[in-house]
Short mmCIF file of C-alpha atoms in Angstrom, two decimals:
data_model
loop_
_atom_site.label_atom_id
_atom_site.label_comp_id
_atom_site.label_asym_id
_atom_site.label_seq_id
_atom_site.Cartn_x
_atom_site.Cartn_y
_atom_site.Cartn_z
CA UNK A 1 166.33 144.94 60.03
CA UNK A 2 169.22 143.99 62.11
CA UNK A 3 172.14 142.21 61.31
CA UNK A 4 171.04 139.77 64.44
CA UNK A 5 167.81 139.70 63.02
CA UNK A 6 168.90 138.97 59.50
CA UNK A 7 170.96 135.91 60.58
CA UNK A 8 167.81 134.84 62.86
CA UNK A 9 165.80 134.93 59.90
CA UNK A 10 167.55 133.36 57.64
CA UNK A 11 168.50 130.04 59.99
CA UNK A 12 164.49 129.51 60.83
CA UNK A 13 164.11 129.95 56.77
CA UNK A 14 166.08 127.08 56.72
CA UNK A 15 165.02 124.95 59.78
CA UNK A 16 161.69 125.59 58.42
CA UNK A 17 162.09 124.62 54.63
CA UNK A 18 164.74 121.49 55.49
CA UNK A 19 162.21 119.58 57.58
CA UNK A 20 160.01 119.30 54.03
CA UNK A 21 162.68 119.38 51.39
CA UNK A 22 164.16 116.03 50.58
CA UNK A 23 168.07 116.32 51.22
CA UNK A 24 168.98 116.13 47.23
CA UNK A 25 167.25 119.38 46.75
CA UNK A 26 168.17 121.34 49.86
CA UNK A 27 170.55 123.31 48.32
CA UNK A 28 167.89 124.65 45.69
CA UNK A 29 165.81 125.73 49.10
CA UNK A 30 168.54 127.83 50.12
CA UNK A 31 168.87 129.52 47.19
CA UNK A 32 166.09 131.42 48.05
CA UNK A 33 167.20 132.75 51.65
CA UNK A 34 168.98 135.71 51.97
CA UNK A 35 172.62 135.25 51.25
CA UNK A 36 175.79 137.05 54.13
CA UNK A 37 178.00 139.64 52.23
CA UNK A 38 181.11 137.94 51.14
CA UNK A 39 183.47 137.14 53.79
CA UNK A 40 187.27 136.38 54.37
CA UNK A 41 187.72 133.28 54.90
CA UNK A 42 190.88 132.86 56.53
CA UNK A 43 191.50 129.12 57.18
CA UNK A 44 189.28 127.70 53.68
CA UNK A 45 185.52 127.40 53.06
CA UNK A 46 183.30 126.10 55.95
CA UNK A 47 180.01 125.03 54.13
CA UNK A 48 177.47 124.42 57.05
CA UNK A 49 174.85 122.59 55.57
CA UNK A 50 172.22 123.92 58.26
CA UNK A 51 173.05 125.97 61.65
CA UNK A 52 171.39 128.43 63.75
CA UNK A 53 171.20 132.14 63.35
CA UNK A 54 174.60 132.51 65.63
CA UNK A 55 176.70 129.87 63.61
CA UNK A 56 175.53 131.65 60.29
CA UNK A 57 176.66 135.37 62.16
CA UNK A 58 179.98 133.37 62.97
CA UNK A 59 180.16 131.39 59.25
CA UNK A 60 180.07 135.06 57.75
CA UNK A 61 182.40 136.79 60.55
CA UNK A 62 179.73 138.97 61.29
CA UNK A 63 181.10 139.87 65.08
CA UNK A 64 178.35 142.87 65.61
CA UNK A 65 175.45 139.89 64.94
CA UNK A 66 177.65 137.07 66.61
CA UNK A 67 177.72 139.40 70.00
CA UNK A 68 174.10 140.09 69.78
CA UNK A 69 173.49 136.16 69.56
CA UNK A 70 175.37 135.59 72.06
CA UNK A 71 173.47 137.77 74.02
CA UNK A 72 169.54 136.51 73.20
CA UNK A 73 171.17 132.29 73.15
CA UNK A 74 170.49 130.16 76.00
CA UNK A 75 173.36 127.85 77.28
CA UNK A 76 171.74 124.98 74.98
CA UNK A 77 171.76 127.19 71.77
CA UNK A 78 175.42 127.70 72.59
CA UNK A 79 176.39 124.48 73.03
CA UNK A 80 174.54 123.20 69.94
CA UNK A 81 176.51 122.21 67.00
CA UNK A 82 176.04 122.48 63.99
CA UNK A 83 175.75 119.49 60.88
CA UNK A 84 179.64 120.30 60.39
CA UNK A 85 179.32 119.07 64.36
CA UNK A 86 180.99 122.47 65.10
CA UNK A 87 179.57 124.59 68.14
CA UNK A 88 180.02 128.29 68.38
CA UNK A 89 183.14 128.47 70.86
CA UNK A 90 184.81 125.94 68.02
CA UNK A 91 184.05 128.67 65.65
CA UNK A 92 185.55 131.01 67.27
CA UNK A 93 188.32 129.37 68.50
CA UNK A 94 189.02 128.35 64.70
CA UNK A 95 189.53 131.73 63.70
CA UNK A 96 186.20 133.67 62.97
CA UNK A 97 185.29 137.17 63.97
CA UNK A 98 189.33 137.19 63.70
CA UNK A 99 191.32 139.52 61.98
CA UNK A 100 195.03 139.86 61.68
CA UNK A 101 194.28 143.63 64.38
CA UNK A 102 191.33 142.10 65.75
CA UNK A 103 191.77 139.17 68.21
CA UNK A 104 190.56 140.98 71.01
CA UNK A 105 186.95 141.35 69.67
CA UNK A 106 187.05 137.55 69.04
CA UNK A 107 188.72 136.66 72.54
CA UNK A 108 185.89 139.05 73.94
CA UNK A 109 183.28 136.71 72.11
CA UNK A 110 184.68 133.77 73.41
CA UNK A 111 184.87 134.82 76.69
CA UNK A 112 181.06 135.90 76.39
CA UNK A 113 180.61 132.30 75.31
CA UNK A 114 181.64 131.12 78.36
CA UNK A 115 179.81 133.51 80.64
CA UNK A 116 176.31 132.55 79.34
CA UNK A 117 177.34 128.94 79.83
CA UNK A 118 178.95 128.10 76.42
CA UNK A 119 181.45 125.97 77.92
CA UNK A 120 179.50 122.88 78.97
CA UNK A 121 180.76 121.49 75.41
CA UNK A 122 184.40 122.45 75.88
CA UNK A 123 185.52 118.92 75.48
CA UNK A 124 183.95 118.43 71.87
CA UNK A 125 186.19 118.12 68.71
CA UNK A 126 186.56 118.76 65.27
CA UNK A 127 187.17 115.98 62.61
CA UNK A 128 190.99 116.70 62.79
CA UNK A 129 190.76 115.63 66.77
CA UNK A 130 191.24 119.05 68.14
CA UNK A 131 189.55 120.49 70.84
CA UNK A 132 188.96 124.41 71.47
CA UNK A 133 191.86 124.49 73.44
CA UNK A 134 193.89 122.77 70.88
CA UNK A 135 192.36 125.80 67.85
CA UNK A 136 192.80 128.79 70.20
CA UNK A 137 196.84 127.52 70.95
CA UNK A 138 197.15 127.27 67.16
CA UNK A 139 195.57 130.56 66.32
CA UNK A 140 197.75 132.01 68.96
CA UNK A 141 195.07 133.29 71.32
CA UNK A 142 196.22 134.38 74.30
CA UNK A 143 197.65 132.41 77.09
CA UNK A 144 195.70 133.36 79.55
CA UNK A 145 193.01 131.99 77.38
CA UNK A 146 194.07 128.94 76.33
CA UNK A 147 195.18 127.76 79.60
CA UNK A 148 191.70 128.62 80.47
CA UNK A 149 190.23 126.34 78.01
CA UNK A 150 192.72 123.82 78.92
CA UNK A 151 191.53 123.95 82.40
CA UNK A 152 187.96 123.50 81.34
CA UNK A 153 188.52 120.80 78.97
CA UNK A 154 190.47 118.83 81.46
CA UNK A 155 187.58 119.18 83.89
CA UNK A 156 185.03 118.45 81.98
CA UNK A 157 186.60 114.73 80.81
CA UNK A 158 187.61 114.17 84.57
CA UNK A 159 183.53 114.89 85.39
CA UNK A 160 182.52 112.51 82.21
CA UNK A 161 185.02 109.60 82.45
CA UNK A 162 183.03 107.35 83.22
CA UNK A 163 180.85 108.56 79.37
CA UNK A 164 183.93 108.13 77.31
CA UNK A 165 186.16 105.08 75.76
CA UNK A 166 189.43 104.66 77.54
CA UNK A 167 191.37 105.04 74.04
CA UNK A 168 189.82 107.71 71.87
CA UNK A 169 188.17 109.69 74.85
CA UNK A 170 185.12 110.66 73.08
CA UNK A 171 181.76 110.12 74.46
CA UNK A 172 179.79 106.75 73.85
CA UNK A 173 177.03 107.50 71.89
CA UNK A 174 173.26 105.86 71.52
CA UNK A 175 174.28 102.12 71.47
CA UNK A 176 172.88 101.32 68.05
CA UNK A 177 173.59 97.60 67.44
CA UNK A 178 172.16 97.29 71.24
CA UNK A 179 168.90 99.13 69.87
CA UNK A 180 168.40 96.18 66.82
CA UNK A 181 168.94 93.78 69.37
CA UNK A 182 166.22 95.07 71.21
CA UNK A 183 163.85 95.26 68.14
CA UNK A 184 164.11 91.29 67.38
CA UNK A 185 164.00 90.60 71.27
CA UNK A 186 160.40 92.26 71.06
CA UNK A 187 159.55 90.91 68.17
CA UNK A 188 159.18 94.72 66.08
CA UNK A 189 162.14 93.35 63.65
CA UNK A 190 161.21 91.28 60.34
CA UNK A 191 164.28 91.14 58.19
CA UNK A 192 164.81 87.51 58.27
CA UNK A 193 168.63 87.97 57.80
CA UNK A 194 168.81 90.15 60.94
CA UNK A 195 166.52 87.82 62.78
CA UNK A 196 168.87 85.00 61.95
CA UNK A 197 172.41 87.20 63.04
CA UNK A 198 170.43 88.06 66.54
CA UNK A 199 170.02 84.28 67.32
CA UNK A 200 173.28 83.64 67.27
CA UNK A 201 175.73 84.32 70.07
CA UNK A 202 178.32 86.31 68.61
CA UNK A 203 176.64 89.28 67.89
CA UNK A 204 177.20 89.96 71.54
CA UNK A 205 180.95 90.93 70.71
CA UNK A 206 180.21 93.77 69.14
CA UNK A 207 178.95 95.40 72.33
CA UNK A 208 182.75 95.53 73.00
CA UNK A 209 182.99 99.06 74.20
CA UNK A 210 186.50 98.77 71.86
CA UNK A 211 183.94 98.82 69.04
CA UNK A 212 181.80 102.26 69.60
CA UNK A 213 182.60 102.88 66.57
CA UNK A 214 180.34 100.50 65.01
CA UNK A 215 177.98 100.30 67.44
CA UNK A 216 177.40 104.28 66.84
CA UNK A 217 176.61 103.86 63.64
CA UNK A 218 172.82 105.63 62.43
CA UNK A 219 171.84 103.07 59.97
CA UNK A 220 172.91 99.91 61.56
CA UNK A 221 170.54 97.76 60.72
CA UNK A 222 170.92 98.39 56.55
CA UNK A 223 174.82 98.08 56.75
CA UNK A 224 173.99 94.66 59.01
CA UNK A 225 171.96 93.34 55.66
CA UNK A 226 174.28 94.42 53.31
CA UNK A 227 177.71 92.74 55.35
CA UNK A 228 175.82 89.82 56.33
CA UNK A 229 174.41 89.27 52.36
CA UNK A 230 178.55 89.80 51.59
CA UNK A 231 179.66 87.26 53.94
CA UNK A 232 176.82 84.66 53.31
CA UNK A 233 177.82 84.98 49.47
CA UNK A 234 181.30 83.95 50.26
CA UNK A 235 180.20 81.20 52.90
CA UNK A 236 178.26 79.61 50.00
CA UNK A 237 181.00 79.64 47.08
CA UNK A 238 182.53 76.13 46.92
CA UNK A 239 186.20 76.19 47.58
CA UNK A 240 188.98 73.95 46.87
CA UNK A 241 190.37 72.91 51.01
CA UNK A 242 187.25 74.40 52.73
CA UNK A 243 186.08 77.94 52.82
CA UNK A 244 186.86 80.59 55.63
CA UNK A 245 183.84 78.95 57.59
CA UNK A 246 185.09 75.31 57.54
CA UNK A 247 188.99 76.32 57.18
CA UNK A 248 189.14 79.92 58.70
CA UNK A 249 193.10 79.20 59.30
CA UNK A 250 193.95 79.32 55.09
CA UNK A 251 192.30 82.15 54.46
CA UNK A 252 193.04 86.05 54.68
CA UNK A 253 189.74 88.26 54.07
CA UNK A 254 190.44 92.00 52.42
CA UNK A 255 187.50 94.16 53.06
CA UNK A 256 187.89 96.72 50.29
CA UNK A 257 186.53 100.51 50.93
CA UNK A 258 185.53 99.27 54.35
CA UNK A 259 184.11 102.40 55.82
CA UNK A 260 183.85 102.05 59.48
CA UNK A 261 184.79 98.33 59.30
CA UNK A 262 181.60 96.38 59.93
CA UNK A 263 182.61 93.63 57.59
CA UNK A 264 186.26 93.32 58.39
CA UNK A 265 184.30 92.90 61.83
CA UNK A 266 181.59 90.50 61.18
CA UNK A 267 183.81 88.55 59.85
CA UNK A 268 187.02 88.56 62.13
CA UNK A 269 184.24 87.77 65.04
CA UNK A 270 182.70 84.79 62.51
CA UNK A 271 185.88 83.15 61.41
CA UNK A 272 188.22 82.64 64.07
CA UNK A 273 191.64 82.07 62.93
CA UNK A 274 191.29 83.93 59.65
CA UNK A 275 193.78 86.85 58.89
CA UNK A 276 191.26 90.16 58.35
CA UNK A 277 192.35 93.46 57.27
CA UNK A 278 190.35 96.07 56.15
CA UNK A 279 191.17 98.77 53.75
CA UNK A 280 190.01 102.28 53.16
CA UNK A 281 191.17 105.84 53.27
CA UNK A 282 189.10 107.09 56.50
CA UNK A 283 191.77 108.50 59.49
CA UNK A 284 192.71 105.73 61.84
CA UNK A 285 191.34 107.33 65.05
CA UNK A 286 187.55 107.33 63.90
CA UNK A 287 187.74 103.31 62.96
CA UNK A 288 187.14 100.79 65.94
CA UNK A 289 189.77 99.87 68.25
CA UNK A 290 190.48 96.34 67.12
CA UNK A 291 193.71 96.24 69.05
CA UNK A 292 191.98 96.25 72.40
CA UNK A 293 189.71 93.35 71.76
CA UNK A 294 190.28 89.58 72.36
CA UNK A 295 188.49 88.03 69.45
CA UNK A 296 188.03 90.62 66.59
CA UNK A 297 191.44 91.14 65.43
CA UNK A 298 191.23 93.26 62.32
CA UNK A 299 194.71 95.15 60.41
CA UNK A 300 194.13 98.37 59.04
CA UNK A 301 195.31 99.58 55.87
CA UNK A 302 194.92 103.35 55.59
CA UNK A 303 194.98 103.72 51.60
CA UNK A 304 193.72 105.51 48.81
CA UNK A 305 192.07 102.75 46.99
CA UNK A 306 191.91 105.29 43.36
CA UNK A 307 194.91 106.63 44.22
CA UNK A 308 198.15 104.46 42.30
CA UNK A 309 199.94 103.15 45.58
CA UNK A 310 196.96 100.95 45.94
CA UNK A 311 197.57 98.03 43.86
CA UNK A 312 201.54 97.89 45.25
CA UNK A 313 199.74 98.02 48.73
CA UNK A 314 197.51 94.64 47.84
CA UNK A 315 200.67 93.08 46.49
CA UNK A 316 202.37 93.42 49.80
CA UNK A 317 199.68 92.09 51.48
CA UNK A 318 199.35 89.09 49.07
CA UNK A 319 203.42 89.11 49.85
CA UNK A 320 202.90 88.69 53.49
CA UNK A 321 199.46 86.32 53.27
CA UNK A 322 201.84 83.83 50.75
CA UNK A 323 204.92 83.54 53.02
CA UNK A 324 202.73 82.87 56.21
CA UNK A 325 203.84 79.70 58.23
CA UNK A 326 202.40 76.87 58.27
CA UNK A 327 200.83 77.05 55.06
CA UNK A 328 199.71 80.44 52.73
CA UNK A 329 196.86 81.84 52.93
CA UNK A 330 194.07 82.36 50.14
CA UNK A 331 192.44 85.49 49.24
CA UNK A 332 188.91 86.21 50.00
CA UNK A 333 188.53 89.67 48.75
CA UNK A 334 185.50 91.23 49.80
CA UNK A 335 183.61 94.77 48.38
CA UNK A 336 180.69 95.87 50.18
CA UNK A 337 178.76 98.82 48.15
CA UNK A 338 181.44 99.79 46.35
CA UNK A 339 180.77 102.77 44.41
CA UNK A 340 181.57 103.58 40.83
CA UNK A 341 185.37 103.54 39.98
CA UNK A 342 186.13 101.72 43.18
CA UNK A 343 184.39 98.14 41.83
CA UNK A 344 186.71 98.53 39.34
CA UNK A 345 189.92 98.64 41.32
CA UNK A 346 188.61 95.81 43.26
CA UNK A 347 188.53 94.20 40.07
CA UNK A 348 192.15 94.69 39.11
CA UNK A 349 193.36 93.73 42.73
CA UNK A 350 191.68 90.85 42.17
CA UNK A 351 193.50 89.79 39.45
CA UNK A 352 196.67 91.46 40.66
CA UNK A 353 196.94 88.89 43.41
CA UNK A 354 197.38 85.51 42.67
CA UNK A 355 196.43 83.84 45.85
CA UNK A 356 192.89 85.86 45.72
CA UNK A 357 190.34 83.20 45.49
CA UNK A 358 187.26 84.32 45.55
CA UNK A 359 185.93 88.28 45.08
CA UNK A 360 182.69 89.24 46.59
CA UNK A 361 181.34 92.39 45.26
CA UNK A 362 178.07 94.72 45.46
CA UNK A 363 178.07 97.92 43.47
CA UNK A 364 176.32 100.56 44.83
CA UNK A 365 176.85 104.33 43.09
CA UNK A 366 177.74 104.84 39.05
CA UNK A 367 180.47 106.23 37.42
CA UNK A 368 180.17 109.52 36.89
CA UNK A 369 178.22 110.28 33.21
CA UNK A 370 181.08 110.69 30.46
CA UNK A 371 183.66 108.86 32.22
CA UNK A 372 186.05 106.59 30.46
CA UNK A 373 184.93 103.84 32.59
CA UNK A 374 180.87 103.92 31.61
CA UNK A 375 179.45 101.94 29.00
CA UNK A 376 177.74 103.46 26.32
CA UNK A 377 174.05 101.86 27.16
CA UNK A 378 174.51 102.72 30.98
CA UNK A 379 172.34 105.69 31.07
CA UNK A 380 169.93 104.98 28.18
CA UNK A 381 167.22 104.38 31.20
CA UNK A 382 166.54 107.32 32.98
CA UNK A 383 165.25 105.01 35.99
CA UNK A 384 167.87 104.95 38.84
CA UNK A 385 167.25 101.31 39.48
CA UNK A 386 167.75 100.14 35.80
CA UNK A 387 170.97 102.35 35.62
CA UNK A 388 172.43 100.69 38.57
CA UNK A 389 171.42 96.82 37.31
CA UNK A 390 172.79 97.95 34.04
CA UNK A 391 176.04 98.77 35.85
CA UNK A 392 176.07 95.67 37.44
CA UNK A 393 175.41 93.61 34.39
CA UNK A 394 178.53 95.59 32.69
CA UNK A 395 180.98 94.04 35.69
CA UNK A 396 179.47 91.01 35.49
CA UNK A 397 180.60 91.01 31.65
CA UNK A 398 183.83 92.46 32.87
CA UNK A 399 184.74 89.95 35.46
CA UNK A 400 183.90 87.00 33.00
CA UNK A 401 185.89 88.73 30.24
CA UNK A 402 188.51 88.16 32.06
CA UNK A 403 188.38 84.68 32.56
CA UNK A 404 186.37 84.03 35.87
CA UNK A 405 183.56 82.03 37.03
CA UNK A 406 180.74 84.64 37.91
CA UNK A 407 177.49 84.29 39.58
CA UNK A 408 175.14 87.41 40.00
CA UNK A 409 172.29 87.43 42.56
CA UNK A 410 169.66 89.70 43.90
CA UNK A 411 169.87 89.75 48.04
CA UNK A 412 166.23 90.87 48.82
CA UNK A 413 166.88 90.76 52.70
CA UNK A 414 169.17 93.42 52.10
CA UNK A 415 167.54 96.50 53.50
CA UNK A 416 169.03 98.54 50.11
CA UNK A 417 167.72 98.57 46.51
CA UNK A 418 171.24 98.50 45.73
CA UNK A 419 171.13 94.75 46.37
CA UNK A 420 172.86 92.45 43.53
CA UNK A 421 175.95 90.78 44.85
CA UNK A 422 178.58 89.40 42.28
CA UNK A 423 180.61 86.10 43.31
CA UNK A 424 184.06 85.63 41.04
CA UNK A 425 186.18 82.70 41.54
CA UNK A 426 189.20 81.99 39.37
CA UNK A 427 189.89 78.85 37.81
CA UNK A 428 192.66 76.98 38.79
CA UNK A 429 195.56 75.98 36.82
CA UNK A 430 197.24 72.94 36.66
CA UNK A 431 196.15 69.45 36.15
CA UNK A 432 192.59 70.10 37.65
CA UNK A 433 191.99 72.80 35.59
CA UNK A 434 190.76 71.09 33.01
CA UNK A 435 188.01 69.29 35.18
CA UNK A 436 186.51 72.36 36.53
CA UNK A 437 186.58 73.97 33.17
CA UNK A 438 184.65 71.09 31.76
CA UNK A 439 182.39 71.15 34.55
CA UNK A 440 181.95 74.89 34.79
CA UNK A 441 181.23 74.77 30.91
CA UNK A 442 178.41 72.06 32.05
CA UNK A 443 176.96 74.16 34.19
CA UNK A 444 176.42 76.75 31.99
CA UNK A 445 175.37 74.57 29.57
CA UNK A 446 172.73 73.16 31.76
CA UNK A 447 171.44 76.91 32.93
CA UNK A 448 171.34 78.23 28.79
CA UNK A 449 169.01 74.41 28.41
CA UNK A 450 166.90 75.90 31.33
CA UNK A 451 166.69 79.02 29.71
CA UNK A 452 165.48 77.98 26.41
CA UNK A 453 162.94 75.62 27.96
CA UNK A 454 161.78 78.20 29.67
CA UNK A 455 161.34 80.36 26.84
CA UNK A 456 159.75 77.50 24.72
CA UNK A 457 157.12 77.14 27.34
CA UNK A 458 156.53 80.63 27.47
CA UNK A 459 155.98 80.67 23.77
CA UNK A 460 153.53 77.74 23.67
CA UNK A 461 151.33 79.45 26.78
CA UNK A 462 150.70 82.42 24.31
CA UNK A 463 149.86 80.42 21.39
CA UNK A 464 147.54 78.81 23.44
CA UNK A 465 146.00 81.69 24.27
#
């Protein structure tokens, strides 16, 4: 068997056994395909999930299989990329089939690539924003080559201007918000939640082409739920002076862990006037572009929320929200699936910041098993679901150990099973404190009554019986 062959082989193996095996246990699948000889790798690990025969050749620097590939590929296998979103000529141009005495053989390949019509995705980057052009320069290909690929590149986004956002230059993709839109409109969609965010007007801002970003995103219509159940949570806690619907002017909303930003969004775009920043650790250039739009002004806070600069960051922006003219600004800070560790830090922000008002938070994943931060009873179900309402239970206990008002609830139009949304509100000090302790101690008062009447009945059904 051929090298080529073995490569070929091996990628249908695992086209073939992927399209059956749930994505937890693909790696056991490949356990069982033939493995490529050790390899150099010059520039760090690349673990490519699945590829085709050629990226697997490339992956293992296998230059005698890559050429043969290259030969037997169409222009569409070598444009495709891979689930690292690499395509062959990135390979390449990132250093494989490259040796210290060998960067003819790989400058041969590439130019191979091109030939056969490998070129047509010259303009494609990596995740550190770097096109072919930009790898070969840095790998110090030759300049004949490079200038090549410059040439290319700079053709091909002339040809596709019209395709790609003025700021970032990459390519609109599948308009994804557009596509729910579309379900409701033809009456496919059920969700009530998303059938009440269509009717309104504003959804229409986020077709802002500044806001591809969101728009591109694959699950859309489950991150809609789960924003929309955050924001509706904080819309119905009773605040002292209004809350950021009635009084969007007072109020400065964190969105904590943000991901792409569809919170900090929905809700720059639903409370007009309200400061918004969102806050995670993804690179600037693959959020939205919230500077270039009219009416969803969003800051961005590029932090490691584990990491210890974190809390000091949230201090400076309780800093900045307190010394705001006319008046300060409360805290509304907001933590939408929130996994493990990271509900906790929320938690200590929380309490860091003095202006924070109100916290809005929905765990999603659990500490990891052993951790400091697990409670002992946390895995004593071996159900998933029970584990994770165990979890949330635990910071329910945590938030009202520390002296907070907290409400749990189960959102059920949230297109998740991770669906239980904690409210915590502090109690103010001063001379109305003692009011709203008194009625807060009412109130729970009134719901332990409930509870034992409840139970009573319960207990005098099955004596009947």
């Amino acid at each position: 068997m051929t090298d080529a062959s073995l490569w070929a082989d091996r990628g249908a193996f695992l086209t073939h056994v992927e399209l059956f095996v749930p994505s937890s246990l693909r790696p056991l699948a490949r356990r069982g395909a033939p493995r490529p000889p050790p390899a150099r790798a010059p520039h760090g690990p690349r673990a490519l999930r699945t590829a085709s025969a050629l990226h697997l050749a490339l992956d293992a620097n296998d230059a005698d299989a890559a050429a043969a590939l290259i030969e037997t590929s169409d222009a569409a296998a070598l444009n495709t990329r891979s689930s690292s979103r690499v395509t062959p000529l990135l390979m390449l141009t990132m250093g494989r089939c490259t040796t210290q005495h060998a960067k003819a053989r790989c400058e041969q390949l590439i130019w191979r690539v091109l030939e056969r019509g490998g070129g047509a995705s010259i303009a494609v980057r990596t995740k550190a924003r770097l096109s072919a052009a930009d790898h070969a320069e840095r790998h110090q290909l030759s300049p004949r080559l490079v200038a090549h690929l410059r040439a290319l590149e700079a053709a091909e986004r002339a040809r596709t201007a019209g395709e790609r956002c003025e700021v970032c230059g990459d390519v609109f993709a599948h308009n994804k918000v557009a596509y729910a839109a579309r379900r409701v409109a033809s009456g496919e969609e059920e969700n009530a939640m998303l059938l009440k965010f269509f009717s309104t007007s504003y959804h229409h801002k986020l077709l802002d082409p500044a806001l591809h970003k969101l728009n591109e995103l694959r699950t859309v219509r489950k991150e809609l739920t789960e924003s929309l159940a955050v924001l509706s949570a904080l819309e119905d806690t009773p605040c002292s002076g209004g809350g950021p619907l009635s009084t969007p002017t007072r109020w400065h909303v964190v969105d904590i862990a943000c991901g792409r930003g569809l919170t900090a969004s929905l809700a720059a775009l639903r409370y007009a006037g309200a400061r918004v920043t969102a806050v995670d650790l993804n690179a600037p250039h693959i959020m939205p572009h919230w500077e270039r739009t009219q009416e969803c002004r969003v800051s961005y806070l590029q932090q490691d929320i584990l990491g210890p600069a974190f809390l000091d960051a949230m201090a400076r922006l309780e800093a900045e929200s307190s010394s705001e003219a006319p008046a300060r600004r409360d805290v509304a800070m907001l933590g939408m699936h929130l996994c493990g560790e990271l509900s906790l830090r929320a938690i200590d922000a929380f309490e860091l910041c003095r202006s924070a008002a109100v916290l809005v938070l929905s765990p999603c994943c659990l500490p990891a098993k052993g951790s400091e931060h697990a409670p002992d009873d946390l895995f004593a179900s071996n159900q998933q679901i029970d584990q994770y309402h165990s979890w949330s239970a635990h910071l329910e206990t945590l938030l009202r150990g520390r002296g907070y008002k907290v409400t749990r609830s189960v959102e059920k139009a949230m297109l998740s099973v991770k669906n239980v949304v904690l409210v915590a509100t502090k109690v103010p000090k001063g001379p109305v404190a003692e009011v709203v302790l008194r009625v807060s101690l009412a109130d729970d008062l009134a719901a332990a009554c409930c509870r034992v009447s409840c139970d009573i009945q319960f207990v005098d059904r099955q004596s009947a019986t």
